[in-house]
Amino acid sequence: MKIKTKQNHFFGALKARTEAKGGITLEDDFTGETKFHYKDFGSIDWYRELAVDQRKRAREKEKAENSPNIVNYVRSLADAASGWIIVTVIGLLAGFAAGVIDIATKWLSDLKSGYCRGHLYLNQEQCCWSDNLHGIDEDNCTAWRDYGNPNSYGGHVLLFIMYCLMGTLFATIAVILVKMIAPYACGSGIPEVKTILSGFIMKGYLGFGTLLVKTLTMPLAVSAGLMLGKEGPLVHVACCCGHAVSQFFPKYRNNQAKLREMLSASAAAGVSVAFGAPIGGVLFSLEEVSYYFPLKTLWRSFFCALIAAFSLRAMNPFGNQHLVLFYVEYDKPYHLFELFPFIILGILGGLYGILFIHMNLSWCRFRKRSLLGQHPLLEVVILALGTSILAYPNPYTRIQSGHLIRLLFKECKRYDDNPLCDYDYSKNATTVFSDGITQASWQLILALIVKSALTVITFGIKVPAGLFIPSMVTGAITGRLIGIMTQKIIEAFPSSPIWEGVCADPTSCIEPGLYSMVGAAAALGGVTRMTVSLVVIMFEVTGGLQYIVPFMVATMASKWIGDAFGKDGIYDGHITLNEYPYLDVKIDMQQQKVRSIANNWTLTSIPFQGSTTEKLCTMLADHPYSGFPIVTTQGRLVAFITREDLHEGIAAGRMLISDDPNDEFIDQTVLFTMSTPLVSAGRVPIRLNNVIDYSPVTISEQTPIALVLEMFRKLGCRQVFVIRQGELVGLITKKDLLQFIYETRNNDQTSYSQFK
Ligand code: ADP
């Protein structure tokens, strides 16, 4: 038998040394060089992944210290800088993707009403710009051709038909692309990103195909007029960029825990470009989607969000100076008595959240059970056509949701053409009593009903669809209406002691636009249950720094009301609905003990002594488990070995002895310790003591499940071992725990089966 000590071509990265008597021992860095392999929907082992990374870093540091040459210095510098390089590239890509999406959305939306003669690729603004040269005057723009003359009956009908047809066509193209090329590109993606960041594998979810299709279909879906937004999906797109960039760096490609640090930063970049809210993005990543968020990730997210915001700014897709979406110019201070309507808005937002979550989840369940689920194309076509028909007659549903929000947030100014304000020139004041405003109010109420009803049935269709903007629209309309009502009340009772002292002019005492902003925050808070990040996003989005307190009041009220009826926000609701294996931090498991999960496990374990390659290979072939405990004859747990380490360890050991395929199969002894005496002379045992984990996490049968939950969450372990009087009796994986929680909650035996 020949002993090979050189590196093998197949296990290029593996190193081994032979010891005169000790047999084949795999080097200490065996696991550091290899990559953990996980099956689809498997859970990652944070604890081991991070340990492997730390070991690798320590080794490299030692190497650099022992031989301080320029190569080692550059290598360690490159290693340290790689994280920052990745976040820089992610930021640039996310900004670029958002810019492209914004430009395409604007172009496609304009294409629904007309086209630019001779320059089909230009949107209305660019077309008129190039036509007028001195400025944008869309009324006197001859280059832009509407499909029909809005002043004539026939032209109006033509415009309506084109609006419906184009909208349906865009939606159809989007759903076909999603269905045929990248099914994972549908939806907002936030529930899935949340699940992935919590440590689960969803192969292809952040793949290049998904990135491409989602970027292409998002403008189509938004400009189709469907009640959805592109802000949530941008988080998914940014995470796809993060995943793609990380693939070029082995440190992140081969380590799932490190990869997730980059994905957290990407999520921050996504919100940064979606709303132009970099700090809000960092907080969103921390509060809403991330699971493991060390300080270093916070700084990287901050930097990534910053680069993304810069990159979008450089593209300047809105063609104006403001990077913020809904910039408000007013800075009128709010009065103390207004906190009351703000609280009411918060309560309404919370109630809307409860209602929306309940109805949307019920609709999604119905969709899954019914024919709708089997015919996503038909569903999208019907919905797009229906939405266009319902939306066209009302100006507030016809315009894009983003424009509507901008309009609702706007203040009432003299010489302003805001249809929501009616300026009384004789009194030099804004009035809310005239016929015009009453009609606008009715149209707003109708828009509120239509938009909220359509959002319920739209979220969950098979095209990219976000919830931020539709929820904000609902809240903003409600806010504006409450604002108008408050204004009316003040005008009706101008001498009320509540506002008499503070309102110099009762006709312009309050700013209905502010109510709109507060309402938007409240509704979004009710639906998503975000708090800190939401307030920051809101003031970054509007530039209304002095309105932080109203935002905080409304968001808190909305969260309290929402949480009183169930702690799950819409994303958690969809995680549960889709049975994603997500270990929620909010789960309350005070009573049960580990014993209640199971008490008669049948474990497949490896004997500490007497294992041979043949026995272990048979065991690997017979059992699909991701790892095996190593136990003494008395049943005591000694160590744990992952499936990959065992498989590759045996293969590497065998290869090092002989890589000649014609060599007859030799059944080697496998040892898990250095101290075991040598067996049968002439045979070279394979020692796996360097690749096994001698400190697996153990618990007793009496351990409360709440504690086990914390262990999974805080330590990030993949499995824990159950000990009874010193003897190993069982093992609990993250999914076993999830299954148990699910069964306890729903009394349902079938869930999570798809991930088993
Ligand atoms: P995951 O599904 O998280 O990837 P595993 O593949 O390790 O985890 O485990 C799948 C199921 O098999 C779990 O229910 C777990 O309790 C059980 N299991 C895991 N390892 C063993 C083992 N060595 N012996 C018996 N059952 C096991």
Short mmCIF file of C-alpha atoms in Angstrom, two decimals, residues 302-753:
data_model
loop_
_atom_site.label_atom_id
_atom_site.label_comp_id
_atom_site.label_asym_id
_atom_site.label_seq_id
_atom_site.Cartn_x
_atom_site.Cartn_y
_atom_site.Cartn_z
CA PHE A 302 -24.48 52.19 6.49
CA PHE A 303 -21.74 52.43 3.88
CA CYS A 304 -23.64 50.31 1.38
CA ALA A 305 -26.78 52.44 1.78
CA LEU A 306 -24.68 55.55 1.36
CA ILE A 307 -23.05 54.34 -1.86
CA ALA A 308 -26.43 53.21 -3.17
CA ALA A 309 -27.94 56.64 -2.48
CA PHE A 310 -24.99 58.31 -4.21
CA SER A 311 -25.21 56.00 -7.16
CA LEU A 312 -28.92 56.72 -7.59
CA ARG A 313 -28.23 60.43 -7.19
CA ALA A 314 -25.68 60.24 -9.96
CA MET A 315 -28.26 58.65 -12.25
CA ASN A 316 -30.83 61.26 -11.24
CA PRO A 317 -33.81 59.28 -12.53
CA PHE A 318 -36.39 61.82 -11.33
CA GLY A 319 -34.59 64.55 -13.24
CA ASN A 320 -34.74 66.99 -10.34
CA GLN A 321 -32.58 68.11 -7.49
CA HIS A 322 -34.35 66.15 -4.79
CA LEU A 323 -33.35 62.61 -4.23
CA VAL A 324 -36.29 62.22 -1.87
CA LEU A 325 -39.49 60.82 -3.25
CA PHE A 326 -42.14 62.96 -1.61
CA TYR A 327 -40.33 66.12 -0.72
CA VAL A 328 -42.51 68.60 1.18
CA GLU A 329 -41.60 72.23 1.27
CA TYR A 330 -43.61 73.39 4.25
CA ASP A 331 -42.27 73.72 7.74
CA LYS A 332 -45.37 74.95 9.53
CA PRO A 333 -45.15 73.88 13.17
CA TYR A 334 -47.87 71.56 14.42
CA HIS A 335 -49.91 72.45 17.49
CA LEU A 336 -50.16 70.40 20.64
CA PHE A 337 -53.90 69.78 20.19
CA GLU A 338 -53.16 68.12 16.85
CA LEU A 339 -51.63 65.16 18.68
CA PHE A 340 -55.20 63.99 19.22
CA PRO A 341 -56.05 63.63 15.49
CA PHE A 342 -52.59 62.10 15.01
CA ILE A 343 -53.41 59.44 17.60
CA ILE A 344 -56.74 58.83 15.84
CA LEU A 345 -54.80 58.39 12.61
CA GLY A 346 -52.51 55.93 14.38
CA ILE A 347 -55.50 53.95 15.63
CA LEU A 348 -57.06 53.94 12.17
CA GLY A 349 -53.72 52.82 10.69
CA GLY A 350 -53.53 49.96 13.19
CA LEU A 351 -57.09 48.88 12.43
CA TYR A 352 -56.41 49.09 8.71
CA GLY A 353 -53.33 46.92 9.22
CA ILE A 354 -55.32 44.23 11.05
CA LEU A 355 -58.06 44.26 8.45
CA PHE A 356 -55.65 44.26 5.53
CA ILE A 357 -53.52 41.42 6.91
CA HIS A 358 -56.57 39.32 7.68
CA MET A 359 -58.22 39.88 4.32
CA ASN A 360 -55.06 39.51 2.27
CA LEU A 361 -54.08 36.25 3.99
CA SER A 362 -57.60 34.89 3.58
CA TRP A 363 -57.54 35.83 -0.09
CA CYS A 364 -54.13 34.18 -0.55
CA ARG A 365 -55.40 31.01 1.13
CA PHE A 366 -58.41 31.07 -1.16
CA ARG A 367 -56.11 31.61 -4.14
CA LYS A 368 -54.04 28.57 -3.17
CA ARG A 369 -57.09 26.35 -2.89
CA SER A 370 -58.99 27.60 -5.90
CA LEU A 371 -58.41 27.58 -9.64
CA LEU A 372 -56.85 31.04 -9.40
CA GLY A 373 -53.69 29.51 -7.98
CA GLN A 374 -53.34 27.22 -10.96
CA HIS A 375 -53.84 29.98 -13.52
CA PRO A 376 -51.67 32.90 -12.46
CA LEU A 377 -51.63 34.31 -15.98
CA LEU A 378 -55.42 34.49 -16.12
CA GLU A 379 -55.57 36.02 -12.67
CA VAL A 380 -53.09 38.77 -13.56
CA VAL A 381 -54.81 39.55 -16.87
CA ILE A 382 -58.25 39.82 -15.25
CA LEU A 383 -56.87 41.87 -12.38
CA ALA A 384 -54.95 44.24 -14.66
CA LEU A 385 -57.96 44.79 -16.89
CA GLY A 386 -60.33 45.18 -13.94
CA THR A 387 -57.97 47.59 -12.19
CA SER A 388 -57.61 49.72 -15.32
CA ILE A 389 -61.38 49.88 -15.84
CA LEU A 390 -62.04 50.77 -12.21
CA ALA A 391 -59.15 53.18 -11.93
CA TYR A 392 -59.59 55.26 -15.07
CA PRO A 393 -62.74 57.26 -14.26
CA ASN A 394 -61.37 58.68 -10.99
CA PRO A 395 -58.36 61.02 -11.40
CA TYR A 396 -56.99 59.91 -8.02
CA THR A 397 -56.94 56.25 -8.96
CA ARG A 398 -55.80 56.87 -12.52
CA ILE A 399 -52.58 58.64 -11.67
CA GLN A 400 -49.64 56.63 -10.43
CA SER A 401 -49.70 56.00 -6.69
CA GLY A 402 -46.42 57.86 -6.21
CA HIS A 403 -47.83 61.00 -7.81
CA LEU A 404 -50.98 60.70 -5.75
CA ILE A 405 -48.96 60.53 -2.53
CA ARG A 406 -46.98 63.59 -3.63
CA LEU A 407 -50.24 65.42 -4.25
CA LEU A 408 -51.71 64.38 -0.92
CA PHE A 409 -48.60 65.45 1.00
CA LYS A 410 -48.56 68.86 -0.67
CA GLU A 411 -49.49 72.01 1.24
CA CYS A 412 -52.19 74.44 0.14
CA LYS A 413 -50.46 77.43 -1.35
CA ARG A 414 -51.63 80.50 -3.17
CA TYR A 415 -51.37 80.23 -6.97
CA ASP A 416 -50.96 76.52 -6.63
CA ASP A 417 -52.89 74.14 -8.83
CA ASN A 418 -53.30 71.52 -6.14
CA PRO A 419 -56.85 70.19 -6.75
CA LEU A 420 -57.07 69.25 -3.08
CA CYS A 421 -56.95 72.88 -2.04
CA ASP A 422 -59.31 75.64 -2.85
CA TYR A 423 -57.81 79.06 -2.44
CA ASP A 424 -60.22 81.86 -1.66
CA TYR A 425 -58.63 84.93 -3.17
CA SER A 426 -61.13 87.34 -1.62
CA LYS A 427 -60.17 86.19 1.87
CA ASN A 428 -56.60 85.41 0.91
CA ALA A 429 -56.98 82.04 2.56
CA THR A 430 -57.46 78.39 1.82
CA THR A 431 -60.96 77.19 2.25
CA VAL A 432 -62.25 73.69 2.49
CA PHE A 433 -65.91 74.51 2.18
CA SER A 434 -66.37 75.20 -1.48
CA ASP A 435 -67.92 72.75 -3.93
CA GLY A 436 -64.58 71.92 -5.49
CA ILE A 437 -63.13 70.48 -2.34
CA THR A 438 -66.29 68.54 -1.55
CA GLN A 439 -66.09 66.89 -4.94
CA ALA A 440 -62.41 66.16 -4.41
CA SER A 441 -63.23 64.66 -1.02
CA TRP A 442 -65.78 62.32 -2.55
CA GLN A 443 -63.35 61.30 -5.23
CA LEU A 444 -60.77 60.68 -2.53
CA ILE A 445 -63.17 58.51 -0.53
CA LEU A 446 -63.93 56.48 -3.64
CA ALA A 447 -60.23 56.19 -4.43
CA LEU A 448 -59.62 54.99 -0.88
CA ILE A 449 -62.21 52.23 -1.19
CA VAL A 450 -61.11 51.10 -4.65
CA LYS A 451 -57.39 51.22 -3.89
CA SER A 452 -57.58 49.38 -0.58
CA ALA A 453 -59.86 46.69 -1.98
CA LEU A 454 -57.64 46.16 -5.00
CA THR A 455 -54.47 46.08 -2.89
CA VAL A 456 -55.92 43.20 -0.86
CA ILE A 457 -56.33 41.03 -3.93
CA THR A 458 -53.18 42.24 -5.68
CA PHE A 459 -50.55 41.47 -3.04
CA GLY A 460 -49.57 37.88 -3.73
CA ILE A 461 -50.10 37.74 -7.51
CA LYS A 462 -47.33 36.32 -9.63
CA VAL A 463 -45.63 39.57 -10.61
CA PRO A 464 -43.22 41.69 -8.55
CA ALA A 465 -45.46 43.45 -6.07
CA GLY A 466 -44.61 45.60 -3.09
CA LEU A 467 -46.82 46.89 -0.33
CA PHE A 468 -45.16 50.05 0.88
CA ILE A 469 -46.65 52.49 -1.60
CA PRO A 470 -50.20 51.01 -1.70
CA SER A 471 -50.35 51.08 2.11
CA MET A 472 -49.01 54.61 2.17
CA VAL A 473 -51.62 55.71 -0.36
CA THR A 474 -54.44 54.35 1.76
CA GLY A 475 -53.05 56.04 4.86
CA ALA A 476 -52.33 59.28 3.03
CA ILE A 477 -55.88 59.55 1.69
CA THR A 478 -57.33 58.82 5.13
CA GLY A 479 -54.93 61.37 6.62
CA ARG A 480 -55.88 64.03 4.13
CA LEU A 481 -59.57 63.44 4.79
CA ILE A 482 -59.06 63.65 8.54
CA GLY A 483 -56.99 66.78 7.96
CA ILE A 484 -59.79 68.35 5.94
CA MET A 485 -62.29 67.36 8.63
CA THR A 486 -60.15 68.88 11.38
CA GLN A 487 -59.82 72.06 9.37
CA LYS A 488 -63.60 72.15 8.90
CA ILE A 489 -64.17 71.70 12.63
CA ILE A 490 -61.72 74.51 13.45
CA GLU A 491 -63.43 76.78 10.98
CA ALA A 492 -66.86 75.89 12.35
CA PHE A 493 -65.82 76.59 15.96
CA PRO A 494 -63.11 79.21 15.66
CA SER A 495 -63.45 80.40 19.24
CA SER A 496 -63.00 77.02 20.87
CA PRO A 497 -60.52 77.30 23.77
CA ILE A 498 -58.61 74.30 22.36
CA TRP A 499 -57.21 76.26 19.44
CA GLU A 500 -58.24 79.83 19.96
CA GLY A 501 -54.95 80.83 21.54
CA VAL A 502 -52.75 79.01 19.04
CA CYS A 503 -54.47 79.58 15.72
CA ALA A 504 -53.98 83.12 14.49
CA ASP A 505 -56.08 82.38 11.41
CA PRO A 506 -58.61 79.55 11.80
CA THR A 507 -58.81 79.08 8.02
CA SER A 508 -55.19 78.02 7.79
CA CYS A 509 -54.55 76.76 11.28
CA ILE A 510 -53.49 73.28 10.29
CA GLU A 511 -51.78 71.71 7.31
CA PRO A 512 -53.82 68.81 5.82
CA GLY A 513 -50.68 67.61 4.00
CA LEU A 514 -49.08 66.81 7.35
CA TYR A 515 -52.09 64.67 8.27
CA SER A 516 -51.57 62.85 5.04
CA MET A 517 -47.95 62.08 5.90
CA VAL A 518 -48.87 60.96 9.40
CA GLY A 519 -51.69 58.80 8.00
CA ALA A 520 -49.28 57.18 5.54
CA ALA A 521 -46.87 56.33 8.36
CA ALA A 522 -49.70 54.94 10.49
CA ALA A 523 -51.08 52.70 7.74
CA LEU A 524 -47.64 51.40 6.80
CA GLY A 525 -46.92 50.82 10.48
CA GLY A 526 -50.19 48.91 10.86
CA VAL A 527 -49.45 46.65 7.93
CA THR A 528 -45.74 46.00 8.52
CA ARG A 529 -45.50 46.71 12.29
CA MET A 530 -42.30 48.65 11.73
CA THR A 531 -41.60 51.48 14.16
CA VAL A 532 -38.17 53.13 14.36
CA SER A 533 -37.20 52.46 10.76
CA LEU A 534 -40.59 53.63 9.56
CA VAL A 535 -40.34 56.99 11.32
CA VAL A 536 -36.85 57.52 9.93
CA ILE A 537 -37.95 56.49 6.43
CA MET A 538 -40.89 58.89 6.67
CA PHE A 539 -38.84 61.92 7.57
CA GLU A 540 -36.16 61.05 5.07
CA VAL A 541 -38.79 60.59 2.38
CA THR A 542 -40.52 63.89 3.08
CA GLY A 543 -37.67 65.96 4.44
CA GLY A 544 -40.05 66.91 7.28
CA LEU A 545 -37.57 66.67 10.12
CA GLN A 546 -39.71 68.66 12.53
CA TYR A 547 -42.58 66.20 12.19
CA ILE A 548 -40.79 63.32 13.88
CA VAL A 549 -43.05 63.49 16.94
CA PRO A 550 -46.32 63.23 14.95
CA PHE A 551 -44.82 60.29 13.02
CA MET A 552 -43.75 58.64 16.26
CA VAL A 553 -47.12 59.15 17.92
CA ALA A 554 -49.04 57.69 14.98
CA THR A 555 -46.64 54.77 14.46
CA MET A 556 -46.71 53.79 18.11
CA ALA A 557 -50.50 54.02 18.32
CA SER A 558 -50.81 51.96 15.17
CA LYS A 559 -48.41 49.31 16.46
CA TRP A 560 -50.18 49.02 19.80
CA ILE A 561 -53.54 48.59 18.14
CA GLY A 562 -52.14 46.12 15.61
CA ASP A 563 -50.26 44.08 18.21
CA ALA A 564 -53.35 43.87 20.40
CA PHE A 565 -54.93 41.70 17.70
CA GLY A 566 -51.92 39.56 16.81
CA LYS A 567 -48.23 40.31 16.68
CA ASP A 568 -47.61 39.26 13.10
CA GLY A 569 -47.10 41.90 10.46
CA ILE A 570 -47.92 41.15 6.84
CA TYR A 571 -44.45 39.70 6.15
CA ASP A 572 -44.65 37.32 9.11
CA GLY A 573 -48.16 36.42 7.97
CA HIS A 574 -46.86 35.45 4.54
CA ILE A 575 -43.96 33.52 6.07
CA THR A 576 -46.47 31.45 8.03
CA LEU A 577 -48.82 31.17 5.06
CA ASN A 578 -46.07 29.81 2.84
CA GLU A 579 -44.80 27.63 5.68
CA TYR A 580 -41.30 29.04 5.41
CA PRO A 581 -39.06 27.70 8.14
CA TYR A 582 -38.58 30.94 10.02
CA LEU A 583 -37.88 30.99 13.73
CA ASP A 584 -39.73 34.04 14.90
CA VAL A 585 -38.34 36.08 17.76
CA LYS A 586 -41.85 36.84 18.95
CA ILE A 587 -42.89 33.24 19.58
CA ASP A 588 -43.89 32.74 23.19
CA MET A 589 -43.22 29.25 24.58
CA GLN A 590 -43.15 29.58 28.32
CA GLN A 591 -44.77 26.36 29.48
CA GLN A 592 -43.45 23.38 27.55
CA LYS A 593 -40.28 21.41 28.19
CA VAL A 594 -38.08 19.60 25.66
CA ARG A 595 -39.77 16.36 26.68
CA SER A 596 -42.96 17.53 24.97
CA ILE A 597 -41.28 17.66 21.56
CA ALA A 598 -40.50 13.93 21.68
CA ASN A 599 -39.27 11.38 24.14
CA ASN A 600 -38.45 8.30 22.11
CA TRP A 601 -35.94 9.25 19.47
CA THR A 602 -34.27 6.66 17.26
CA LEU A 603 -30.86 8.07 16.69
CA THR A 604 -28.31 7.01 14.11
CA SER A 605 -24.97 7.47 15.76
CA ILE A 606 -21.33 6.55 15.20
CA PRO A 607 -19.55 4.43 17.78
CA PHE A 608 -16.52 6.18 19.22
CA GLN A 609 -14.50 3.05 18.81
CA GLY A 610 -14.66 0.35 16.17
CA SER A 611 -15.77 2.43 13.20
CA THR A 612 -14.52 1.47 9.78
CA THR A 613 -14.79 3.22 6.43
CA GLU A 614 -17.11 0.55 5.12
CA LYS A 615 -19.54 0.81 8.02
CA LEU A 616 -19.53 4.57 7.86
CA CYS A 617 -20.06 4.60 4.09
CA THR A 618 -23.03 2.26 4.49
CA MET A 619 -24.42 4.52 7.18
CA LEU A 620 -23.99 7.58 4.94
CA ALA A 621 -25.79 5.80 2.12
CA ASP A 622 -28.64 4.64 4.35
CA HIS A 623 -29.32 7.85 6.29
CA PRO A 624 -29.78 11.29 4.80
CA TYR A 625 -29.17 13.24 8.01
CA SER A 626 -26.95 16.28 7.95
CA GLY A 627 -24.78 15.04 10.80
CA PHE A 628 -24.15 12.21 13.25
CA PRO A 629 -23.35 12.11 16.94
CA ILE A 630 -20.33 10.07 18.02
CA VAL A 631 -21.10 8.09 21.18
CA THR A 632 -19.32 5.74 23.56
CA THR A 633 -20.54 2.23 24.18
CA GLN A 634 -22.29 3.55 27.31
CA GLY A 635 -24.26 5.94 25.10
CA ARG A 636 -22.42 9.09 26.16
CA LEU A 637 -22.06 11.84 23.62
CA VAL A 638 -18.42 12.52 22.70
CA ALA A 639 -18.63 14.65 19.59
CA PHE A 640 -20.55 15.47 16.46
CA ILE A 641 -19.54 15.20 12.81
CA THR A 642 -21.33 16.75 9.86
CA ARG A 643 -22.25 14.61 6.90
CA GLU A 644 -19.89 16.50 4.57
CA ASP A 645 -16.93 16.30 6.92
CA LEU A 646 -17.44 12.60 7.39
CA HIS A 647 -17.87 11.97 3.70
CA GLU A 648 -14.98 14.13 2.58
CA GLY A 649 -12.80 13.03 5.47
CA ILE A 650 -13.14 9.37 4.53
CA ALA A 651 -12.69 10.13 0.84
CA ALA A 652 -9.65 12.30 1.47
CA GLY A 653 -8.11 9.73 3.77
CA ARG A 654 -8.63 7.00 1.21
CA MET A 655 -7.25 9.12 -1.59
CA LEU A 656 -4.17 9.88 0.41
CA ILE A 657 -3.53 6.22 0.85
CA SER A 658 -4.13 5.43 -2.78
CA ASP A 659 -5.81 7.25 -5.63
CA ASP A 660 -5.47 4.36 -8.02
CA PRO A 661 -9.03 3.38 -8.97
CA ASN A 662 -7.81 -0.15 -9.66
CA ASP A 663 -6.68 -0.59 -6.09
CA GLU A 664 -8.89 -3.02 -4.32
CA PHE A 665 -11.22 -1.54 -1.75
CA ILE A 666 -9.61 -1.39 1.63
CA ASP A 667 -11.75 -1.19 4.71
CA GLN A 668 -9.82 1.26 6.88
CA THR A 669 -10.29 1.83 10.55
CA VAL A 670 -11.56 5.30 11.37
CA LEU A 671 -10.41 6.88 14.60
CA PHE A 672 -11.80 9.94 16.31
CA THR A 673 -8.94 10.50 18.72
CA MET A 674 -5.15 10.58 18.72
CA SER A 675 -4.81 8.58 21.88
CA THR A 676 -6.40 5.32 20.69
CA PRO A 677 -3.79 2.60 20.26
CA LEU A 678 -3.05 1.51 16.72
CA VAL A 679 -5.01 -1.34 15.26
CA SER A 680 -3.95 -4.20 13.02
CA ALA A 681 -0.37 -3.82 11.87
CA GLY A 682 0.01 -2.86 8.24
CA ARG A 683 -3.27 -1.01 8.19
CA VAL A 684 -3.19 2.78 8.27
CA PRO A 685 -6.17 4.17 10.15
CA ILE A 686 -7.79 7.42 9.11
CA ARG A 687 -7.98 9.87 11.94
CA LEU A 688 -10.83 12.36 11.88
CA ASN A 689 -10.11 13.96 15.24
CA ASN A 690 -9.41 17.31 13.58
CA VAL A 691 -12.68 17.54 11.77
CA ILE A 692 -15.15 16.61 14.46
CA ASP A 693 -16.85 19.00 16.82
CA TYR A 694 -16.02 18.08 20.40
CA SER A 695 -18.38 20.63 21.90
CA PRO A 696 -21.85 20.04 20.47
CA VAL A 697 -24.56 21.96 22.28
CA THR A 698 -26.45 19.74 24.70
CA ILE A 699 -29.61 20.21 26.72
CA SER A 700 -31.55 18.08 29.13
CA GLU A 701 -35.06 16.77 28.69
CA GLN A 702 -36.17 19.22 31.36
CA THR A 703 -34.92 22.29 29.51
CA PRO A 704 -37.77 24.72 28.80
CA ILE A 705 -38.50 25.13 25.11
CA ALA A 706 -38.26 28.91 25.51
CA LEU A 707 -34.57 28.41 26.36
CA VAL A 708 -34.02 26.08 23.41
CA LEU A 709 -35.59 28.71 21.18
CA GLU A 710 -33.14 31.28 22.50
CA MET A 711 -30.26 28.85 21.89
CA PHE A 712 -31.26 28.41 18.27
CA ARG A 713 -31.77 32.11 17.81
CA LYS A 714 -28.81 33.50 19.68
CA LEU A 715 -26.20 30.80 19.09
CA GLY A 716 -27.48 30.00 15.63
CA CYS A 717 -26.95 26.28 16.08
CA ARG A 718 -28.42 23.83 13.63
CA GLN A 719 -29.14 21.10 16.14
CA VAL A 720 -28.94 20.51 19.89
CA PHE A 721 -28.52 17.14 21.60
CA VAL A 722 -30.81 15.92 24.34
CA ILE A 723 -29.20 14.19 27.30
CA ARG A 724 -30.93 12.06 29.94
CA GLN A 725 -28.79 11.26 33.00
CA GLY A 726 -25.63 11.78 31.02
CA GLU A 727 -26.76 9.60 28.15
CA LEU A 728 -27.56 10.87 24.66
CA VAL A 729 -31.22 10.23 23.95
CA GLY A 730 -32.16 12.54 21.14
CA LEU A 731 -31.56 15.50 18.94
CA ILE A 732 -33.62 18.53 17.98
CA THR A 733 -33.05 20.48 14.79
CA LYS A 734 -34.32 23.96 14.03
CA LYS A 735 -37.02 22.49 11.84
CA ASP A 736 -38.09 19.99 14.51
CA LEU A 737 -38.63 22.96 16.80
CA LEU A 738 -40.51 24.87 14.11
CA GLN A 739 -42.70 21.88 13.42
CA PHE A 740 -43.49 21.59 17.11
CA ILE A 741 -44.32 25.29 17.42
CA TYR A 742 -46.49 25.12 14.35
CA GLU A 743 -48.34 22.07 15.60
CA THR A 744 -48.85 23.64 19.02
CA ARG A 745 -50.24 26.79 17.45
CA ASN A 746 -52.38 25.26 14.75
CA ASN A 747 -52.91 21.73 15.90
CA ASP A 748 -51.90 20.72 12.40
CA GLN A 749 -49.67 17.75 11.65
CA THR A 750 -48.93 18.48 8.02
CA SER A 751 -47.00 21.73 8.05
CA TYR A 752 -43.35 22.06 7.20
CA SER A 753 -43.56 18.64 5.60
#
